[in-house]
Amino acid sequence: MEQQMIFSVSEANNFIKALLDRVPQLQEIFVRGEISNYKLYPSGHHYFTLKDAEGAMRCVLFKGNALRLRFRPENGMKVIAFGRISVFPRDGAYQLYVSELSPEGAGDLHVAFEQLKAQLEREGLFDPAHKKPLPRYPKTIAIITSPAGAAVHDMLRILRARWPLTEVKLLGVRVQGTEAPPEIAGALRYANRYKVADLIITGRGGGSIEDLWAFNDERVARAIYESEIPVISAVGHEPDVTIADYVADARASTPSNAAELAVPDRNDVRARLTALERSMTKTEESRLSALRERLTALERKRVLRDPMAFIADKRLLLDYTQKNLASLAEKQVGERRQRFAALCASLHAMSPLAVLARGYAVARKANGTVLRSADEVTVGETIDVTLGRGSLVCTVNETRGENNHGKKL
């Protein structure tokens, strides 16, 4: 009989979790339903159940994702949840881990929006590292929008009022309808191909999700991402967020706000220049004041008022220094003479000549070797004897040896 594998409860739960985690369709899934049993815990996590007429599913929305909600979930609200389905091993129940939640009112367009958003985010089109800084003082701005809309007139008015030095080029396109996305994308590529500006603003005024849908088109998103010129997205009003806003280098809440982001306010620049001018003037005045004080101090110096007196002072200082050097040299010479005399006395006391002068003699063999024992010579050998004064040449007639008591051996 084949032995059956026995799982513990936790092993079985983890095995089921691993199976579900390997199903791609369950890792990015949209679920439509009605919220019930909604609870917001002190941790900031949201727990609720999605249900329809025939079933229910447990859901969790963690705090990090909940902070991005643009509405407050309530029981009975119909929503579309996006996330992944997995098993919580502790209790063995599967649940939907929600990453995004939106009211169902958006319908299929919202589902399409979320699907494209998730796809482009995975590809890195929203990566902050790819976003380019806006030029501080743009020379030329290209506005890609409808020439007939109110948004372009608002932007032109604000740009002229804030920074009239900037040249504005309008690339007119449709911003609504099926023809709008290719026209917007084409204008973006045209502006880059011919380097018509060093900053681009693209957008339109507010409207419904259908009105703004051209800026949720994948072609427009990729054209913005590929743009070498920085792009400001200015679509709709503050609550409206499009795919173009995520991809652009900067997002403006409105077209008017885009114009404010694009250029500095000349009044602010003028005020800053005035402040810098005052600061520079104050700094120069302080520097000149310090130079005047230094000049006054130099004018008071005796060397400038009476140069000969300065020379006389230096001459006195030189005489004083010379006298001190002479005294120091004399003192050092005297000390060295005394030391030399002492060293000479010590050397003389240890000199062999001094010993000879006291009556001693030094005997040497013919080759100059000093004799220290009678055994070192033989009878008849000639030796040289050095005295205190002069020397003798002697012939050895007899050798004698003595012990420590002076007795003959």
Coordinates of C-alpha atoms in Angstrom, one line a residue:
M1 CA 0.0 0.0 0.0
E2 CA 1.4 3.4 -1.1
Q3 CA 2.2 5.6 1.9
Q4 CA 0.3 8.9 1.9
M5 CA 2.2 12.2 2.7
I6 CA 0.9 13.8 5.8
F7 CA 0.9 17.6 6.1
S8 CA 0.7 19.8 9.2
V9 CA -2.0 22.5 9.1
S10 CA 0.6 25.2 8.5
E11 CA 2.4 23.2 5.8
A12 CA -0.9 22.7 4.0
N13 CA -1.7 26.4 4.2
N14 CA 1.7 27.4 2.9
F15 CA 1.4 24.8 0.1
I16 CA -1.9 26.3 -1.0
K17 CA -0.5 29.8 -0.7
A18 CA 2.5 28.9 -2.9
L19 CA 0.1 27.4 -5.5
L20 CA -2.0 30.6 -5.6
D21 CA 1.0 32.8 -5.8
R22 CA 2.2 31.0 -8.9
V23 CA -1.0 31.8 -10.8
P24 CA -0.4 35.0 -12.9
Q25 CA -4.0 35.8 -13.3
L26 CA -4.4 36.1 -9.5
Q27 CA -1.5 38.4 -9.0
E28 CA -3.0 41.3 -11.0
I29 CA -6.8 41.0 -10.8
F30 CA -9.7 43.4 -10.8
V31 CA -12.7 42.5 -8.6
R32 CA -16.0 44.4 -8.7
G33 CA -18.3 44.2 -5.6
E34 CA -20.0 45.9 -2.8
I35 CA -18.2 46.8 0.4
S36 CA -19.5 45.3 3.6
N37 CA -18.1 44.7 7.1
Y38 CA -15.7 47.7 6.6
K39 CA -13.3 48.3 9.4
L40 CA -10.4 50.8 9.8
Y41 CA -7.9 49.7 12.4
P42 CA -5.6 52.0 14.5
S43 CA -2.7 50.6 12.5
G44 CA -4.1 52.3 9.4
H45 CA -5.0 49.0 7.6
H46 CA -8.5 48.6 6.1
Y47 CA -10.3 45.3 6.3
F48 CA -13.6 44.6 4.5
T49 CA -15.6 42.1 2.4
L50 CA -16.5 42.4 -1.2
K51 CA -19.8 40.7 -2.1
D52 CA -22.3 40.3 -4.8
A53 CA -25.5 38.4 -5.1
E54 CA -23.9 35.0 -5.0
G55 CA -20.6 35.3 -3.1
A56 CA -18.2 37.2 -0.8
M57 CA -14.4 37.7 -0.6
R58 CA -12.3 38.9 2.3
C59 CA -10.1 41.9 1.5
V60 CA -7.3 43.9 3.1
L61 CA -6.0 47.3 2.1
F62 CA -2.7 48.1 3.9
K63 CA -1.9 51.6 5.2
G64 CA 0.6 52.5 2.5
N65 CA -1.9 51.9 -0.3
A66 CA -4.8 53.3 1.7
L67 CA -3.0 56.7 1.9
R68 CA -3.4 57.1 -1.9
L69 CA -7.2 56.8 -1.7
R70 CA -9.1 59.7 -3.2
F71 CA -12.3 58.8 -1.4
R72 CA -13.5 57.3 1.9
P73 CA -14.8 53.7 1.6
E74 CA -18.2 53.0 3.1
N75 CA -20.4 50.0 3.6
G76 CA -22.7 49.5 0.6
M77 CA -20.4 51.4 -1.8
K78 CA -19.8 49.6 -5.1
V79 CA -16.2 49.6 -6.0
I80 CA -13.5 48.0 -8.2
A81 CA -10.6 46.6 -6.3
F82 CA -7.2 45.9 -7.9
G83 CA -4.7 43.6 -6.3
R84 CA -3.6 40.0 -5.8
I85 CA -5.2 37.0 -4.3
S86 CA -3.2 34.9 -1.8
V87 CA -3.6 32.9 1.4
F88 CA -3.0 34.1 4.9
P89 CA -1.3 31.0 6.4
R90 CA -2.2 31.7 10.0
D91 CA -6.0 31.0 9.5
G92 CA -5.9 29.3 6.1
A93 CA -8.3 31.8 4.5
Y94 CA -7.6 33.3 1.1
Q95 CA -8.2 37.0 0.6
L96 CA -7.7 39.9 -1.9
Y97 CA -4.7 42.1 -1.0
V98 CA -5.9 45.4 -2.4
S99 CA -3.4 47.9 -3.8
E100 CA -5.9 50.2 -5.5
L101 CA -9.5 50.9 -4.9
S102 CA -11.9 53.1 -6.8
P103 CA -15.7 53.7 -7.1
E104 CA -17.4 51.6 -9.7
G105 CA -18.9 54.7 -11.3
A106 CA -15.9 55.0 -13.6
G107 CA -16.9 51.8 -15.3
D108 CA -14.8 50.1 -18.0
L109 CA -12.8 53.3 -18.7
H110 CA -11.4 53.2 -15.2
V111 CA -10.5 49.5 -15.5
A112 CA -8.6 50.3 -18.7
F113 CA -7.0 53.2 -16.9
E114 CA -5.8 51.0 -14.1
Q115 CA -4.6 48.3 -16.4
L116 CA -2.5 50.7 -18.5
K117 CA -1.2 52.4 -15.4
A118 CA -0.1 49.1 -13.9
Q119 CA 1.6 48.1 -17.2
L120 CA 3.5 51.4 -17.7
E121 CA 4.5 51.4 -14.0
R122 CA 6.0 48.0 -14.4
E123 CA 8.0 49.2 -17.4
G124 CA 9.4 52.1 -15.4
L125 CA 7.7 55.0 -17.2
F126 CA 6.8 56.5 -13.9
D127 CA 10.3 56.1 -12.4
P128 CA 11.4 59.4 -10.7
A129 CA 15.0 58.7 -11.8
H130 CA 13.9 59.3 -15.4
K131 CA 12.3 62.7 -14.8
K132 CA 14.3 65.7 -16.1
P133 CA 14.6 69.0 -14.2
L134 CA 12.8 72.0 -15.6
P135 CA 14.9 74.9 -17.0
R136 CA 14.9 77.7 -14.5
Y137 CA 14.7 80.5 -17.2
P138 CA 13.3 78.9 -20.3
K139 CA 14.0 80.8 -23.5
T140 CA 11.3 79.1 -25.5
I141 CA 8.2 77.2 -24.4
A142 CA 6.1 75.0 -26.7
I143 CA 2.5 74.6 -25.7
I144 CA 0.7 71.6 -27.1
T145 CA -3.0 72.0 -26.7
S146 CA -6.1 73.1 -28.5
P147 CA -5.8 76.7 -29.9
A148 CA -9.5 77.2 -29.3
G149 CA -9.6 76.2 -25.6
A150 CA -9.7 78.6 -22.7
A151 CA -6.6 76.8 -21.2
V152 CA -4.2 78.2 -23.8
H153 CA -5.4 81.8 -23.2
D154 CA -4.9 81.4 -19.5
M155 CA -1.4 80.1 -20.0
L156 CA -0.4 82.8 -22.4
R157 CA -1.7 85.5 -20.1
I158 CA 0.2 84.2 -17.1
L159 CA 3.4 83.6 -19.1
R160 CA 3.4 87.2 -20.4
A161 CA 2.7 88.6 -16.9
R162 CA 5.3 86.5 -15.1
W163 CA 8.2 86.3 -17.6
P164 CA 7.7 88.2 -20.9
L165 CA 11.3 87.3 -22.0
T166 CA 10.2 83.8 -22.8
E167 CA 9.1 83.1 -26.4
V168 CA 6.0 80.9 -26.7
K169 CA 5.2 78.6 -29.6
L170 CA 1.8 77.1 -29.9
L171 CA 1.5 73.6 -31.5
G172 CA -2.2 73.3 -32.0
V173 CA -3.8 69.8 -31.7
R174 CA -7.1 68.3 -30.8
V175 CA -7.4 67.3 -27.2
Q176 CA -10.6 65.3 -27.3
G177 CA -11.8 62.4 -29.5
T178 CA -10.2 59.5 -31.3
E179 CA -7.9 61.8 -33.4
A180 CA -6.5 63.6 -30.4
P181 CA -3.9 61.0 -29.1
P182 CA -1.9 60.6 -32.4
E183 CA -1.9 64.4 -32.8
I184 CA -0.6 65.1 -29.3
A185 CA 2.0 62.3 -29.7
G186 CA 3.0 63.7 -33.1
A187 CA 3.4 67.2 -31.8
L188 CA 5.6 66.0 -29.0
R189 CA 7.9 64.1 -31.4
Y190 CA 7.9 67.1 -33.8
A191 CA 9.0 69.5 -31.0
N192 CA 11.9 67.1 -30.1
R193 CA 12.9 66.4 -33.6
Y194 CA 13.3 70.1 -34.5
K195 CA 14.3 71.3 -31.0
V196 CA 11.6 74.0 -31.1
A197 CA 11.7 74.7 -27.4
D198 CA 13.6 74.0 -24.2
L199 CA 10.3 73.3 -22.3
I200 CA 7.0 71.7 -23.3
I201 CA 3.6 72.2 -21.7
T202 CA 0.8 69.8 -22.9
G203 CA -2.7 69.6 -21.5
R204 CA -6.2 71.0 -21.6
G205 CA -9.0 72.2 -19.3
G206 CA -11.1 70.0 -17.1
G207 CA -13.9 67.7 -18.0
S208 CA -15.2 64.2 -17.6
I209 CA -13.0 61.1 -17.7
E210 CA -14.2 60.7 -21.3
D211 CA -13.1 64.3 -22.2
L212 CA -9.7 63.7 -20.7
W213 CA -9.1 60.3 -22.1
A214 CA -6.7 61.4 -24.8
F215 CA -4.1 62.0 -22.0
N216 CA -4.7 58.4 -20.8
D217 CA -3.6 57.0 -24.2
E218 CA -0.5 54.8 -24.3
R219 CA 0.8 56.6 -27.4
V220 CA 0.8 60.0 -25.6
A221 CA 2.4 58.4 -22.5
R222 CA 5.3 56.9 -24.5
A223 CA 5.8 60.2 -26.5
I224 CA 6.1 62.1 -23.2
Y225 CA 8.5 59.5 -21.8
E226 CA 10.7 59.6 -24.9
S227 CA 10.8 63.4 -25.0
E228 CA 14.3 64.8 -24.5
I229 CA 12.8 68.2 -23.7
P230 CA 11.3 68.4 -20.2
V231 CA 7.5 68.1 -20.2
I232 CA 4.9 69.6 -17.9
S233 CA 1.5 67.9 -17.9
A234 CA -1.4 70.2 -17.3
V235 CA -4.6 68.3 -17.6
G236 CA -7.9 69.3 -16.1
H237 CA -8.3 70.5 -12.5
E238 CA -6.8 69.5 -9.2
P239 CA -8.8 66.2 -8.7
D240 CA -8.1 65.0 -12.3
V241 CA -5.1 62.7 -12.7
T242 CA -4.2 61.1 -16.0
I243 CA -1.5 58.8 -17.3
A244 CA 0.3 61.8 -18.8
D245 CA 0.6 63.3 -15.3
Y246 CA 2.4 60.1 -14.0
V247 CA 4.9 60.1 -17.0
A248 CA 5.6 63.8 -17.3
D249 CA 8.6 65.4 -15.7
A250 CA 6.3 67.7 -13.7
R251 CA 2.6 67.7 -13.1
A252 CA 0.5 70.9 -12.8
S253 CA -2.8 70.9 -11.1
T254 CA -4.3 73.2 -13.8
P255 CA -3.0 74.8 -17.1
S256 CA -2.7 78.1 -15.2
N257 CA -0.5 76.3 -12.6
A258 CA 1.6 74.9 -15.4
A259 CA 2.4 78.4 -16.6
E260 CA 3.4 79.3 -13.0
L261 CA 5.7 76.3 -12.8
A262 CA 7.2 77.0 -16.2
V263 CA 8.7 80.4 -15.6
P264 CA 9.7 82.5 -12.6
D265 CA 7.8 85.6 -11.5
R266 CA 9.6 88.7 -12.7
N267 CA 8.6 90.5 -9.5
D268 CA 10.2 87.8 -7.4
V269 CA 13.3 87.9 -9.5
R270 CA 13.4 91.7 -9.3
A271 CA 13.0 91.6 -5.5
R272 CA 15.8 89.0 -5.3
L273 CA 18.1 91.1 -7.5
T274 CA 17.3 94.1 -5.3
A275 CA 18.2 92.1 -2.2
L276 CA 21.4 90.9 -3.8
E277 CA 22.3 94.5 -4.8
R278 CA 21.8 95.7 -1.3
S279 CA 23.8 92.8 0.1
M280 CA 26.6 93.5 -2.4
T281 CA 26.5 97.3 -1.6
K282 CA 26.7 96.5 2.1
T283 CA 29.6 94.1 1.6
E284 CA 31.5 96.6 -0.5
E285 CA 30.9 99.4 2.1
S286 CA 32.2 97.1 4.8
R287 CA 35.2 96.3 2.8
L288 CA 36.0 99.9 2.0
S289 CA 35.5 100.9 5.7
A290 CA 38.0 98.2 6.7
L291 CA 40.5 99.5 4.0
R292 CA 40.0 103.1 5.3
E293 CA 40.8 102.0 8.8
R294 CA 43.9 100.1 7.7
L295 CA 45.0 103.2 5.7
T296 CA 44.5 105.4 8.7
A297 CA 46.5 103.0 10.9
L298 CA 49.3 103.0 8.3
E299 CA 49.3 106.8 8.1
R300 CA 49.9 106.9 11.9
K301 CA 52.9 104.6 11.8
R302 CA 56.3 106.3 12.5
V303 CA 58.0 104.7 9.5
L304 CA 55.7 106.7 7.2
R305 CA 55.7 109.9 9.1
D306 CA 59.5 110.0 9.8
P307 CA 61.4 107.5 7.7
M308 CA 64.9 108.6 9.1
A309 CA 63.6 108.1 12.6
F310 CA 62.6 104.6 11.6
I311 CA 66.1 104.0 10.3
A312 CA 67.6 105.4 13.5
D313 CA 65.5 103.0 15.5
K314 CA 66.6 100.1 13.4
R315 CA 70.2 101.2 13.7
L316 CA 69.9 101.2 17.5
L317 CA 68.3 97.8 17.4
L318 CA 71.2 96.6 15.2
D319 CA 73.8 97.9 17.6
Y320 CA 72.0 96.3 20.5
T321 CA 71.8 93.0 18.7
Q322 CA 75.4 93.2 17.7
K323 CA 76.5 93.8 21.3
N324 CA 74.4 90.9 22.5
L325 CA 75.9 88.6 19.8
A326 CA 79.5 89.7 20.7
S327 CA 78.9 89.0 24.4
L328 CA 77.3 85.7 23.7
A329 CA 80.1 84.7 21.3
E330 CA 82.8 85.7 23.9
K331 CA 81.0 83.7 26.6
Q332 CA 80.7 80.6 24.4
V333 CA 84.4 80.9 23.4
G334 CA 85.4 81.1 27.0
E335 CA 83.3 78.1 27.9
R336 CA 84.8 76.1 25.0
R337 CA 88.3 77.0 26.1
Q338 CA 87.7 75.8 29.6
R339 CA 86.3 72.6 28.3
F340 CA 89.3 72.2 25.9
A341 CA 91.8 72.7 28.7
A342 CA 90.0 70.1 30.8
L343 CA 90.0 67.6 27.9
C344 CA 93.7 68.2 27.3
A345 CA 94.5 67.6 30.9
S346 CA 92.5 64.4 30.9
L347 CA 94.2 63.3 27.7
H348 CA 97.7 64.1 29.0
A349 CA 97.0 62.1 32.2
M350 CA 96.3 59.1 30.1
S351 CA 99.2 59.7 27.7
P352 CA 102.0 57.0 27.6
L353 CA 104.5 59.9 27.4
A354 CA 103.4 61.1 30.9
V355 CA 104.1 57.6 32.2
L356 CA 107.5 57.5 30.6
A357 CA 108.3 60.9 32.1
R358 CA 107.8 59.4 35.6
G359 CA 110.8 56.9 35.0
Y360 CA 109.1 54.1 33.2
A361 CA 110.2 52.6 29.8
V362 CA 108.6 50.8 26.9
A363 CA 110.5 47.9 25.3
R364 CA 109.7 46.9 21.7
K365 CA 111.0 44.2 19.5
A366 CA 112.7 45.0 16.2
N367 CA 109.4 44.9 14.4
G368 CA 107.8 47.4 16.8
T369 CA 105.8 45.0 18.9
V370 CA 105.5 46.1 22.5
L371 CA 107.0 43.6 24.9
R372 CA 104.8 42.5 27.8
S373 CA 106.6 39.4 28.9
A374 CA 110.2 38.2 29.0
D375 CA 109.1 35.0 27.3
E376 CA 108.5 37.1 24.1
V377 CA 112.3 37.5 23.4
T378 CA 115.4 35.3 23.3
V379 CA 118.9 35.8 24.5
G380 CA 120.9 37.7 21.9
E381 CA 117.9 39.4 20.4
T382 CA 118.1 43.2 19.9
I383 CA 115.3 45.3 21.4
D384 CA 114.5 49.0 21.4
V385 CA 113.8 50.7 24.8
T386 CA 111.9 54.0 24.8
L387 CA 112.6 56.3 27.8
G388 CA 111.0 59.5 29.0
R389 CA 113.7 61.3 26.9
G390 CA 115.3 59.3 24.1
S391 CA 115.6 55.6 23.6
L392 CA 118.2 52.7 23.8
V393 CA 119.1 49.9 21.6
C394 CA 119.9 46.9 23.8
T395 CA 120.9 43.2 23.3
V396 CA 119.3 40.6 25.5
N397 CA 121.9 38.8 27.6
E398 CA 119.6 37.0 30.0
T399 CA 115.8 36.6 30.5
R400 CA 114.2 36.3 33.9
G401 CA 110.7 35.5 35.0
E402 CA 109.0 36.3 38.3
N403 CA 105.9 35.1 40.1
N404 CA 103.4 37.3 41.8
H405 CA 105.7 37.7 44.8
G406 CA 108.7 38.9 42.8
K407 CA 110.7 35.7 43.2
K408 CA 112.8 34.2 40.4
L409 CA 111.4 31.3 38.7

